Short mmCIF file of C-alpha atoms and ligand atoms in Angstrom, two decimals:
data_model
loop_
_atom_site.label_atom_id
_atom_site.label_comp_id
_atom_site.label_asym_id
_atom_site.label_seq_id
_atom_site.Cartn_x
_atom_site.Cartn_y
_atom_site.Cartn_z
CA UNK A 1 113.08 119.29 113.88
CA UNK A 2 111.70 115.91 115.02
CA UNK A 3 111.92 113.19 112.40
CA UNK A 4 108.11 112.65 112.37
CA UNK A 5 107.57 116.34 111.49
CA UNK A 6 110.22 116.20 108.77
CA UNK A 7 108.59 113.06 107.35
CA UNK A 8 105.14 114.69 107.44
CA UNK A 9 106.35 117.85 105.70
CA UNK A 10 108.20 115.88 103.07
CA UNK A 11 105.13 113.72 102.48
CA UNK A 12 102.91 116.81 102.15
CA UNK A 13 105.40 118.34 99.73
CA UNK A 14 105.34 115.14 97.70
CA UNK A 15 101.59 114.61 97.70
CA UNK A 16 100.55 118.24 97.16
CA UNK A 17 100.27 119.48 93.58
CA UNK A 18 101.92 118.15 90.43
CA UNK A 19 105.68 117.83 90.71
CA UNK A 20 108.38 116.37 88.58
CA UNK A 21 108.91 112.67 89.09
CA UNK A 22 112.59 113.44 89.58
CA UNK A 23 111.82 115.63 92.61
CA UNK A 24 109.43 113.05 94.00
CA UNK A 25 111.88 110.19 93.49
CA UNK A 26 114.71 112.17 95.10
CA UNK A 27 112.55 113.20 98.06
CA UNK A 28 111.27 109.68 98.68
CA UNK A 29 114.78 108.32 98.30
CA UNK A 30 116.14 110.88 100.79
CA UNK A 31 113.28 110.27 103.19
CA UNK A 32 113.83 106.53 103.26
CA UNK A 33 117.61 106.93 103.47
CA UNK A 34 117.21 109.47 106.31
CA UNK A 35 114.95 107.03 108.18
CA UNK A 36 117.43 104.19 107.73
CA UNK A 37 120.41 106.36 108.75
CA UNK A 38 118.58 107.79 111.78
CA UNK A 39 117.76 104.27 112.95
CA UNK A 40 121.33 103.14 112.36
CA UNK A 41 122.75 106.20 114.19
CA UNK A 42 120.40 105.66 117.13
CA UNK A 43 121.49 102.02 117.42
CA UNK A 44 125.19 102.93 117.19
CA UNK A 45 124.75 105.71 119.74
CA UNK A 46 122.93 103.58 122.30
CA UNK A 47 125.41 100.68 121.94
CA UNK A 48 128.41 103.01 122.20
CA UNK A 49 126.87 104.94 125.13
CA UNK A 50 126.40 101.68 127.01
CA UNK A 51 130.04 100.73 126.40
CA UNK A 52 131.32 104.15 127.52
CA UNK A 53 129.19 103.98 130.69
CA UNK A 54 130.37 100.44 131.42
CA UNK A 55 134.01 101.38 130.85
CA UNK A 56 133.74 104.45 133.12
CA UNK A 57 132.07 102.34 135.83
CA UNK A 58 134.77 99.66 135.52
CA UNK A 59 137.52 102.29 135.90
CA UNK A 60 135.75 103.77 138.95
CA UNK A 61 135.29 100.35 140.56
CA UNK A 62 138.95 99.43 139.98
CA UNK A 63 139.92 102.79 141.44
CA UNK A 64 137.89 102.32 144.63
CA UNK A 65 139.26 98.79 145.10
CA UNK A 66 142.79 100.09 144.71
CA UNK A 67 142.02 102.85 147.21
CA UNK A 68 140.75 100.34 149.76
CA UNK A 69 143.94 98.34 149.31
CA UNK A 70 146.05 101.49 149.70
CA UNK A 71 144.06 102.61 152.76
CA UNK A 72 144.04 99.19 154.42
CA UNK A 73 146.55 100.25 157.10
CA UNK A 74 144.82 103.45 158.28
CA UNK A 75 141.41 101.81 157.99
CA UNK A 76 142.46 99.05 160.34
CA UNK A 77 143.66 101.59 162.92
CA UNK A 78 141.57 101.91 166.04
CA UNK A 79 141.22 105.65 165.54
CA UNK A 80 140.27 105.48 161.91
CA UNK A 81 139.31 109.12 161.54
CA UNK A 82 142.63 110.49 162.78
CA UNK A 83 144.50 108.03 160.66
CA UNK A 84 142.58 109.07 157.57
CA UNK A 85 142.96 112.78 158.24
CA UNK A 86 146.69 112.33 158.53
CA UNK A 87 146.86 110.53 155.20
CA UNK A 88 147.90 113.40 152.93
CA UNK A 89 147.33 111.31 149.79
CA UNK A 90 143.65 110.94 150.67
CA UNK A 91 142.89 114.68 150.62
CA UNK A 92 143.18 114.67 146.80
CA UNK A 93 140.76 111.74 146.32
CA UNK A 94 136.98 112.44 146.30
CA UNK A 95 136.35 109.82 148.97
CA UNK A 96 134.00 109.26 151.91
CA UNK A 97 134.47 106.60 154.58
CA UNK A 98 131.33 105.44 156.39
CA UNK A 99 130.31 102.99 158.96
CA UNK A 100 128.21 100.13 157.66
CA UNK A 101 125.21 101.95 159.14
CA UNK A 102 125.80 104.80 156.71
CA UNK A 103 127.20 107.32 159.17
CA UNK A 104 130.00 109.28 157.55
CA UNK A 105 133.31 109.01 159.45
CA UNK A 106 135.50 110.87 157.03
CA UNK A 107 134.88 113.00 153.93
CA UNK A 108 137.83 114.28 151.89
CA UNK A 109 137.73 117.91 150.67
CA UNK A 110 137.61 116.66 147.07
CA UNK A 111 134.34 114.74 147.66
CA UNK A 112 131.38 116.71 146.21
CA UNK A 113 129.10 118.58 148.58
CA UNK A 114 125.88 116.60 148.44
CA UNK A 115 122.42 117.91 149.27
CA UNK A 116 120.29 115.97 151.78
CA UNK A 117 118.62 113.47 149.44
CA UNK A 118 121.89 112.63 147.66
CA UNK A 119 123.59 112.12 151.02
CA UNK A 120 120.77 109.78 152.10
CA UNK A 121 121.14 107.89 148.81
CA UNK A 122 124.87 107.39 149.46
CA UNK A 123 124.22 106.30 153.05
CA UNK A 124 121.65 103.76 151.83
CA UNK A 125 124.13 102.47 149.23
CA UNK A 126 126.66 102.01 152.07
CA UNK A 127 124.12 100.07 154.13
CA UNK A 128 122.98 97.90 151.25
CA UNK A 129 126.44 97.52 149.77
CA UNK A 130 125.12 98.84 146.41
CA UNK A 131 128.08 99.07 144.12
CA UNK A 132 127.20 102.09 141.96
CA UNK A 133 124.80 105.02 142.35
CA UNK A 134 124.40 108.32 140.53
CA UNK A 135 123.82 111.47 142.60
CA UNK A 136 123.88 115.20 141.99
CA UNK A 137 125.87 117.69 144.07
CA UNK A 138 124.47 121.01 145.31
CA UNK A 139 125.11 122.66 141.95
CA UNK A 140 123.33 119.87 140.10
CA UNK A 141 126.46 118.27 138.62
CA UNK A 142 125.96 114.50 138.37
CA UNK A 143 128.45 112.17 140.02
CA UNK A 144 128.87 108.45 139.92
CA UNK A 145 129.63 106.98 143.36
CA UNK A 146 131.24 103.56 143.71
CA UNK A 147 131.08 101.73 147.05
CA UNK A 148 133.55 99.15 148.48
CA UNK A 149 133.25 97.37 151.84
CA UNK A 150 136.27 96.57 154.02
CA UNK A 151 135.72 93.84 156.60
CA UNK A 152 137.76 94.30 159.77
CA UNK A 153 138.53 91.51 162.18
CA UNK A 154 137.02 92.25 165.53
CA UNK A 155 135.51 95.51 164.42
CA UNK A 156 132.53 96.58 162.35
CA UNK A 157 133.16 96.79 158.56
CA UNK A 158 133.87 100.12 156.95
CA UNK A 159 132.53 101.43 153.67
CA UNK A 160 134.68 103.46 151.27
CA UNK A 161 132.82 105.53 148.63
CA UNK A 162 134.64 107.15 145.72
CA UNK A 163 132.88 109.78 143.58
CA UNK A 164 133.67 110.81 140.05
CA UNK A 165 132.00 113.37 137.86
CA UNK A 166 130.12 111.98 134.87
CA UNK A 167 131.01 115.12 132.87
CA UNK A 168 133.74 113.39 130.79
CA UNK A 169 131.35 110.57 129.93
CA UNK A 170 128.63 113.03 128.96
CA UNK A 171 131.12 115.00 126.90
CA UNK A 172 132.20 111.84 125.09
CA UNK A 173 128.55 111.00 124.39
CA UNK A 174 127.85 114.52 123.13
CA UNK A 175 130.82 114.27 120.79
CA UNK A 176 129.63 110.90 119.58
CA UNK A 177 126.11 112.27 118.94
CA UNK A 178 127.60 115.26 117.10
CA UNK A 179 129.84 113.02 114.97
CA UNK A 180 126.91 110.77 114.10
CA UNK A 181 124.66 113.73 113.22
CA UNK A 182 127.32 115.30 111.02
CA UNK A 183 127.96 111.92 109.39
CA UNK A 184 124.25 111.40 108.66
CA UNK A 185 123.91 114.93 107.22
CA UNK A 186 126.99 114.50 105.02
CA UNK A 187 125.71 111.16 103.72
CA UNK A 188 122.24 112.67 103.12
CA UNK A 189 123.54 115.69 101.22
CA UNK A 190 125.80 113.46 99.10
CA UNK A 191 122.85 111.12 98.56
CA UNK A 192 120.59 114.01 97.50
CA UNK A 193 123.00 114.85 94.68
CA UNK A 194 123.41 111.18 93.84
CA UNK A 195 119.65 110.52 93.99
CA UNK A 196 118.87 113.52 91.83
CA UNK A 197 121.57 112.47 89.32
CA UNK A 198 120.28 108.88 89.17
CA UNK A 199 116.66 110.05 88.85
CA UNK A 200 117.65 112.44 86.05
CA UNK A 201 119.49 109.68 84.21
CA UNK A 202 116.61 107.22 84.72
CA UNK A 203 114.06 109.74 83.44
CA UNK A 204 116.11 110.97 80.50
CA UNK A 205 114.50 108.43 78.11
CA UNK A 206 111.06 109.63 79.26
CA UNK A 207 112.03 113.21 78.35
CA UNK A 208 113.28 111.95 74.97
CA UNK A 209 109.98 110.13 74.38
CA UNK A 210 108.05 113.24 75.42
CA UNK A 211 110.05 115.45 73.04
CA UNK A 212 109.63 113.01 70.13
CA UNK A 213 105.87 112.65 70.72
CA UNK A 214 105.49 116.45 70.89
CA UNK A 215 107.37 116.77 67.60
CA UNK A 216 104.89 114.48 65.85
CA UNK A 217 102.23 116.73 64.31
CA UNK A 218 99.00 115.87 62.55
CA UNK A 219 100.91 116.34 59.31
CA UNK A 220 103.68 113.92 60.31
CA UNK A 221 101.59 111.12 61.72
CA UNK A 222 103.58 108.56 59.77
CA UNK A 223 106.60 109.31 62.01
CA UNK A 224 107.33 106.73 64.68
CA UNK A 225 109.38 106.75 67.86
CA UNK A 226 112.72 105.07 67.14
CA UNK A 227 113.96 105.22 70.73
CA UNK A 228 115.62 102.26 72.46
CA UNK A 229 115.84 102.97 76.16
CA UNK A 230 117.31 99.67 77.31
CA UNK A 231 114.51 99.38 79.87
CA UNK A 232 111.76 96.82 79.40
CA UNK A 233 109.07 99.15 80.77
CA UNK A 234 110.01 102.18 78.66
CA UNK A 235 110.56 100.11 75.51
CA UNK A 236 107.06 98.73 76.17
CA UNK A 237 105.76 102.31 76.44
CA UNK A 238 107.45 103.22 73.15
CA UNK A 239 105.88 100.17 71.48
CA UNK A 240 102.45 101.11 72.88
CA UNK A 241 102.81 104.70 71.67
CA UNK A 242 103.87 103.50 68.22
CA UNK A 243 100.86 101.17 68.10
CA UNK A 244 98.64 104.09 69.13
CA UNK A 245 100.17 106.26 66.39
CA UNK A 246 99.41 103.45 63.92
CA UNK A 247 95.76 103.51 64.97
CA UNK A 248 95.56 107.32 64.92
CA UNK A 249 97.19 107.44 61.48
CA UNK A 250 94.77 104.81 60.15
CA UNK A 251 91.74 106.58 61.52
CA UNK A 252 92.97 110.02 60.38
CA UNK A 253 93.58 108.64 56.90
CA UNK A 254 90.10 107.09 56.96
CA UNK A 255 88.57 110.35 58.14
CA UNK A 256 90.34 112.32 55.39
CA UNK A 257 89.28 109.85 52.73
CA UNK A 258 85.76 109.84 54.13
CA UNK A 259 85.58 113.65 54.01
CA UNK A 260 86.91 113.65 50.42
CA UNK A 261 84.49 110.90 49.36
CA UNK A 262 81.54 112.57 51.07
CA UNK A 263 82.24 115.92 49.41
CA UNK A 264 82.64 114.15 46.08
CA UNK A 265 79.31 112.35 46.54
CA UNK A 266 77.58 115.57 47.51
CA UNK A 267 79.07 117.43 44.56
CA UNK A 268 77.35 115.30 41.88
CA UNK A 269 73.72 115.95 42.91
CA UNK A 270 74.52 119.58 43.73
CA UNK A 271 76.01 120.11 40.24
CA UNK A 272 72.95 118.45 38.72
CA UNK A 273 70.65 120.64 40.77
CA UNK A 274 72.62 123.73 39.75
CA UNK A 275 72.26 122.78 36.11
CA UNK A 276 68.50 122.32 36.46
CA UNK A 277 68.18 125.66 38.24
CA UNK A 278 70.23 127.36 35.47
CA UNK A 279 68.00 125.88 32.80
CA UNK A 280 64.92 127.00 34.71
CA UNK A 281 66.44 130.49 34.82
CA UNK A 282 66.72 130.56 31.04
CA UNK A 283 62.94 129.86 31.05
CA UNK A 284 60.62 130.13 28.05
CA UNK A 285 60.25 126.45 27.28
CA UNK A 286 56.76 125.80 28.51
CA UNK A 287 55.18 123.72 31.26
CA UNK A 288 56.22 120.19 30.21
CA UNK A 289 59.96 120.92 30.33
CA UNK A 290 59.62 122.76 33.64
CA UNK A 291 57.80 119.73 35.10
CA UNK A 292 60.57 117.38 33.95
CA UNK A 293 63.20 119.66 35.43
CA UNK A 294 61.32 119.89 38.71
CA UNK A 295 61.13 116.08 38.82
CA UNK A 296 64.93 115.84 38.24
CA UNK A 297 65.48 118.42 40.93
CA UNK A 298 63.25 116.55 43.38
CA UNK A 299 65.13 113.29 42.66
CA UNK A 300 68.47 114.95 43.29
CA UNK A 301 67.19 116.58 46.46
CA UNK A 302 65.93 113.15 47.64
CA UNK A 303 69.30 111.60 46.87
CA UNK A 304 71.08 114.40 48.67
CA UNK A 305 68.92 114.19 51.77
CA UNK A 306 69.25 110.37 51.83
CA UNK A 307 73.02 110.80 51.67
CA UNK A 308 72.98 113.34 54.50
CA UNK A 309 70.77 110.97 56.57
CA UNK A 310 73.20 108.12 55.95
CA UNK A 311 76.17 110.27 56.95
CA UNK A 312 74.38 111.26 60.14
CA UNK A 313 73.59 107.64 60.94
CA UNK A 314 77.26 106.71 60.46
CA UNK A 315 78.37 109.62 62.64
CA UNK A 316 75.98 108.49 65.39
CA UNK A 317 77.21 104.90 65.11
CA UNK A 318 80.85 106.07 65.24
CA UNK A 319 80.08 107.93 68.45
CA UNK A 320 78.36 104.86 69.93
CA UNK A 321 75.00 106.67 70.12
CA UNK A 322 73.05 104.65 67.60
CA UNK A 323 70.83 102.71 69.99
CA UNK A 324 69.18 104.91 72.59
CA UNK A 325 67.11 102.24 74.25
CA UNK A 326 67.30 98.56 73.36
CA UNK A 327 64.00 96.75 72.79
CA UNK A 328 62.94 93.18 71.97
CA UNK A 329 63.28 92.77 68.23
CA UNK A 330 61.48 89.88 66.54
CA UNK A 331 64.03 89.12 63.85
CA UNK A 332 61.69 86.74 61.99
CA UNK A 333 59.04 89.43 61.65
CA UNK A 334 61.65 91.94 60.53
CA UNK A 335 62.94 89.56 57.85
CA UNK A 336 59.38 89.01 56.53
CA UNK A 337 58.71 92.78 56.40
CA UNK A 338 62.00 93.39 54.61
CA UNK A 339 61.27 90.60 52.08
CA UNK A 340 57.86 92.13 51.37
CA UNK A 341 59.45 95.52 50.67
CA UNK A 342 62.10 94.24 48.24
CA UNK A 343 59.64 91.96 46.45
CA UNK A 344 58.01 95.13 45.10
CA UNK A 345 61.28 95.84 43.21
CA UNK A 346 62.19 92.20 42.57
CA UNK A 347 58.94 90.93 41.07
CA UNK A 348 58.95 93.16 37.95
CA UNK A 349 62.34 91.55 37.17
CA UNK A 350 61.03 88.09 38.03
CA UNK A 351 63.47 87.81 40.91
CA UNK A 352 61.96 85.61 43.63
CA UNK A 353 62.61 86.37 47.28
CA UNK A 354 62.00 83.35 49.55
CA UNK A 355 62.13 83.39 53.34
CA UNK A 356 62.92 80.26 55.32
CA UNK A 357 62.48 80.45 59.11
CA UNK A 358 64.35 77.67 60.93
CA UNK A 359 63.54 79.15 64.31
CA UNK A 360 61.89 82.32 65.49
CA UNK A 361 64.55 84.50 67.02
CA UNK A 362 64.30 87.57 69.25
CA UNK A 363 67.28 89.85 69.75
CA UNK A 364 67.96 93.01 71.78
CA UNK A 365 68.33 96.25 69.89
CA UNK A 366 66.65 98.73 67.61
CA UNK A 367 64.06 97.30 65.19
CA UNK A 368 64.31 100.43 63.02
CA UNK A 369 68.07 100.14 62.55
CA UNK A 370 68.16 96.35 62.20
CA UNK A 371 65.38 96.65 59.60
CA UNK A 372 67.54 99.17 57.75
CA UNK A 373 70.54 96.82 57.78
CA UNK A 374 68.42 93.91 56.46
CA UNK A 375 66.91 96.13 53.79
CA UNK A 376 70.35 97.30 52.62
CA UNK A 377 71.48 93.67 52.22
CA UNK A 378 68.24 92.61 50.51
CA UNK A 379 68.23 95.62 48.16
CA UNK A 380 71.83 94.83 47.18
CA UNK A 381 70.87 91.19 46.57
CA UNK A 382 68.09 92.28 44.22
CA UNK A 383 70.18 95.06 42.65
CA UNK A 384 73.11 92.83 41.76
CA UNK A 385 71.05 89.76 40.72
CA UNK A 386 70.10 88.99 37.11
CA UNK A 387 66.47 88.90 36.07
CA UNK A 388 64.74 85.60 36.82
CA UNK A 389 67.17 84.58 39.58
CA UNK A 390 66.20 83.84 43.17
CA UNK A 391 67.18 85.15 46.57
CA UNK A 392 66.99 83.00 49.68
CA UNK A 393 66.74 84.57 53.15
CA UNK A 394 67.15 82.14 56.07
CA UNK A 395 66.69 83.07 59.70
CA UNK A 396 67.61 80.88 62.65
CA UNK A 397 70.30 80.12 65.18
CA UNK A 398 73.92 79.12 64.70
CA UNK A 399 75.61 77.90 67.88
CA UNK A 400 74.87 80.66 70.39
CA UNK A 401 74.09 83.37 67.84
CA UNK A 402 71.05 84.54 65.92
CA UNK A 403 71.82 84.51 62.22
CA UNK A 404 70.22 85.80 59.06
CA UNK A 405 71.67 84.42 55.82
CA UNK A 406 71.02 86.24 52.55
CA UNK A 407 72.00 84.14 49.53
CA UNK A 408 71.72 85.47 45.97
CA UNK A 409 72.62 84.19 42.53
CA UNK A 410 73.96 87.56 41.44
CA UNK A 411 77.13 88.76 39.74
CA UNK A 412 79.27 88.08 42.82
CA UNK A 413 82.09 90.20 44.17
CA UNK A 414 85.71 89.89 42.93
CA UNK A 415 88.13 88.56 45.56
CA UNK A 416 90.20 91.79 45.42
CA UNK A 417 87.14 93.84 46.33
CA UNK A 418 85.84 91.58 49.10
CA UNK A 419 88.07 93.02 51.91
CA UNK A 420 86.92 96.57 51.04
CA UNK A 421 83.20 96.33 50.45
CA UNK A 422 82.33 97.39 54.02
CA UNK A 423 84.37 100.59 53.61
CA UNK A 424 82.45 103.83 53.18
CA UNK A 425 81.82 104.88 49.58
CA UNK A 426 83.54 101.75 48.27
CA UNK A 427 82.04 100.33 45.10
CA UNK A 428 83.33 97.11 43.58
CA UNK A 429 82.24 98.28 40.14
CA UNK A 430 81.70 102.06 40.44
CA UNK A 431 80.08 102.60 37.05
CA UNK A 432 77.63 99.79 37.51
CA UNK A 433 76.90 100.62 41.15
CA UNK A 434 76.14 104.25 40.27
CA UNK A 435 73.85 103.09 37.49
CA UNK A 436 71.96 101.00 40.00
CA UNK A 437 71.57 104.05 42.25
CA UNK A 438 73.99 102.94 44.97
CA UNK A 439 75.95 105.49 47.00
CA UNK A 440 78.56 103.09 48.32
CA UNK A 441 77.31 103.46 51.88
CA UNK A 442 74.78 100.60 52.07
CA UNK A 443 77.13 97.88 53.36
CA UNK A 444 79.09 100.30 55.58
CA UNK A 445 75.81 101.29 57.27
CA UNK A 446 74.62 97.67 57.62
CA UNK A 447 78.01 96.70 59.08
CA UNK A 448 77.97 99.62 61.56
CA UNK A 449 74.41 98.85 62.67
CA UNK A 450 75.18 95.19 63.25
CA UNK A 451 78.39 96.00 65.11
CA UNK A 452 76.47 98.51 67.25
CA UNK A 453 74.27 95.54 68.24
CA UNK A 454 77.30 93.51 69.27
CA UNK A 455 77.12 91.38 66.13
CA UNK A 456 79.09 91.03 62.89
CA UNK A 457 78.56 90.82 59.16
CA UNK A 458 80.37 88.21 57.06
CA UNK A 459 80.42 87.70 53.32
CA UNK A 460 81.45 84.97 50.93
CA UNK A 461 81.15 85.47 47.21
CA UNK A 462 82.17 84.01 43.88
CA UNK A 463 82.01 85.98 40.63
CA UNK A 464 79.22 84.66 38.39
CA UNK A 465 77.88 82.35 41.13
CA UNK A 466 76.47 84.66 43.77
CA UNK A 467 77.04 86.08 47.22
CA UNK A 468 76.12 85.08 50.76
CA UNK A 469 75.85 87.70 53.48
CA UNK A 470 75.67 86.36 57.04
CA UNK A 471 74.37 88.66 59.75
CA UNK A 472 75.27 87.40 63.26
CA UNK A 473 73.66 88.91 66.34
CA UNK A 474 73.91 88.00 70.03
CA UNK A 475 71.22 85.36 70.56
CA UNK A 476 68.65 86.23 73.21
CA UNK A 477 65.75 83.83 73.02
CA UNK A 478 64.00 81.52 70.65
CA UNK A 479 60.22 81.76 70.65
CA UNK A 480 59.86 78.04 69.92
CA UNK A 481 62.35 76.29 72.15
CA UNK A 482 64.32 74.20 71.46
CA UNK A 483 65.22 75.92 68.23
CA UNK A 484 66.90 73.88 65.51
CA UNK A 485 70.33 75.27 64.66
CA UNK A 486 71.37 76.16 61.13
CA UNK A 487 74.49 74.45 59.82
CA UNK A 488 76.97 76.80 58.19
CA UNK A 489 77.37 74.48 55.19
CA UNK A 490 73.64 74.61 54.52
CA UNK A 491 73.61 78.40 54.10
CA UNK A 492 76.99 79.20 52.53
CA UNK A 493 77.00 79.79 48.86
CA UNK A 494 79.75 80.60 46.41
P1 LIG B 501 76.18 100.46 46.80
O1 LIG B 501 75.29 101.50 47.22
O2 LIG B 501 77.13 100.83 45.73
O3 LIG B 501 75.48 99.16 46.53
P2 LIG B 501 77.14 99.11 49.09
O4 LIG B 501 77.92 99.60 50.21
O5 LIG B 501 75.77 98.61 49.37
O6 LIG B 501 77.12 100.26 48.03
O7 LIG B 501 77.93 97.98 48.36
C1 LIG B 501 79.29 98.17 48.09
C2 LIG B 501 79.68 97.39 46.87
O8 LIG B 501 79.63 95.98 47.16
C3 LIG B 501 78.73 97.59 45.74
O9 LIG B 501 79.14 98.68 44.94
C4 LIG B 501 78.81 96.28 44.98
O10 LIG B 501 79.87 96.32 44.07
C5 LIG B 501 79.17 95.26 46.04
N1 LIG B 501 77.99 94.46 46.47
C6 LIG B 501 77.24 94.63 47.55
N2 LIG B 501 76.30 93.67 47.66
C7 LIG B 501 76.46 92.87 46.60
C8 LIG B 501 75.80 91.69 46.14
N3 LIG B 501 74.77 91.13 46.80
N4 LIG B 501 76.25 91.11 45.00
C9 LIG B 501 77.29 91.64 44.33
N5 LIG B 501 77.97 92.76 44.71
C10 LIG B 501 77.55 93.36 45.83
#
């Protein structure tokens, strides 16, 4: 099979369909080795063939020169033909003696019988004095013919041609080709075992990693791969997989806790509703009690549906589907609207809500969701502030970001709780937070919304002094350019 075909088939076998890397590696290795060996064998063969040809020609030329020396006496005779015929030694040599013109004077019985064209070729070689020609006899057997010229004093020169079959040379070349082919095949078959063995050894760590990863179940996510392969690449893969397992474990733990917290949160209003329904079932207490129960029921239903809405919003944000289509959001306007809403709750407690606009800022995003995030922060500020305190909301630009700062003089958040307050259902002071009507999702939702807008939420707080929430959003444009920038120190509290 020609090498190109073999290469094409091997390539097709490699490219088509999924195969083990070991097979692919072995095949590619064999293919490249076969190409290298074939090239090497071809070079060796052609160099050796040239040497064998040259050696055979040299032997033939030496032979014809020796013959001319041996035949010098008869060739110098006047009747050359008779002298040659009488030379018994000559009958065994495949020799022809010609005039310089090419006319054959004597042809020994051992000289091959040449067809017309070959004869003409020999005659031309005699005329031209061409040293070596290759001709075929009547049966097609190739012969090498060497020509030597003998100058004769006072007579025209004579040409002696000696023929020898090239069969031995061709046989030697065939043997050489056979030896090279066998050698290449032996090396290739040994290499296929070697290549497969090396590939298996090289891929053993991959199989180990695969087996270990398969063994890690959802219930054993804390397991890690403790495999040291001794290869930089595979050790890197193991480290990457371990890091991925860390992330999966963290998120699975979060998901489990979230599911437990959510069911716990849902249980309370459902139990309350069940109790109200049971009481209603006992009946007989008149209209006023029924009205009170219905009001309780409605409040619990509202709480339940708000919780379900919040859970849905978080699920959408987790999936990255919170903002369908971004719009221009006038952050200043949004802050004013939010302040107006919370003032309705703040004023009865003499809590003042002041808005300070350092620059009008427009951002890209969803006004509805950003309004919700602002409202969550502002409601918390009012909720956790003592009566008669004040809340300061500042909107402006900090470096290349739009920023809203919400500063209150409330109870503050203990340092231990600060890293957790953006977690879902986390309450720094559960009893108090439940009393104030919080579900523990307000900050988690605000944080998710802001992160969905490419921003971030930061908090600093000191117990008994107050808290500062900083909402950063990618800055798009200031309505009044150039906008004065806020300095962090001027808005941080606590
Ligand atoms: P909640 O609905 O309980 O208020 P949040 O997610 O909004 O839940 O807040 C989480 C916790 O962070 C609250 O329980 C509260 O302890 C604390 N917190 C949030 N905002 C403030 C604030 N402005 N001042 C003091 N504590 C706060």
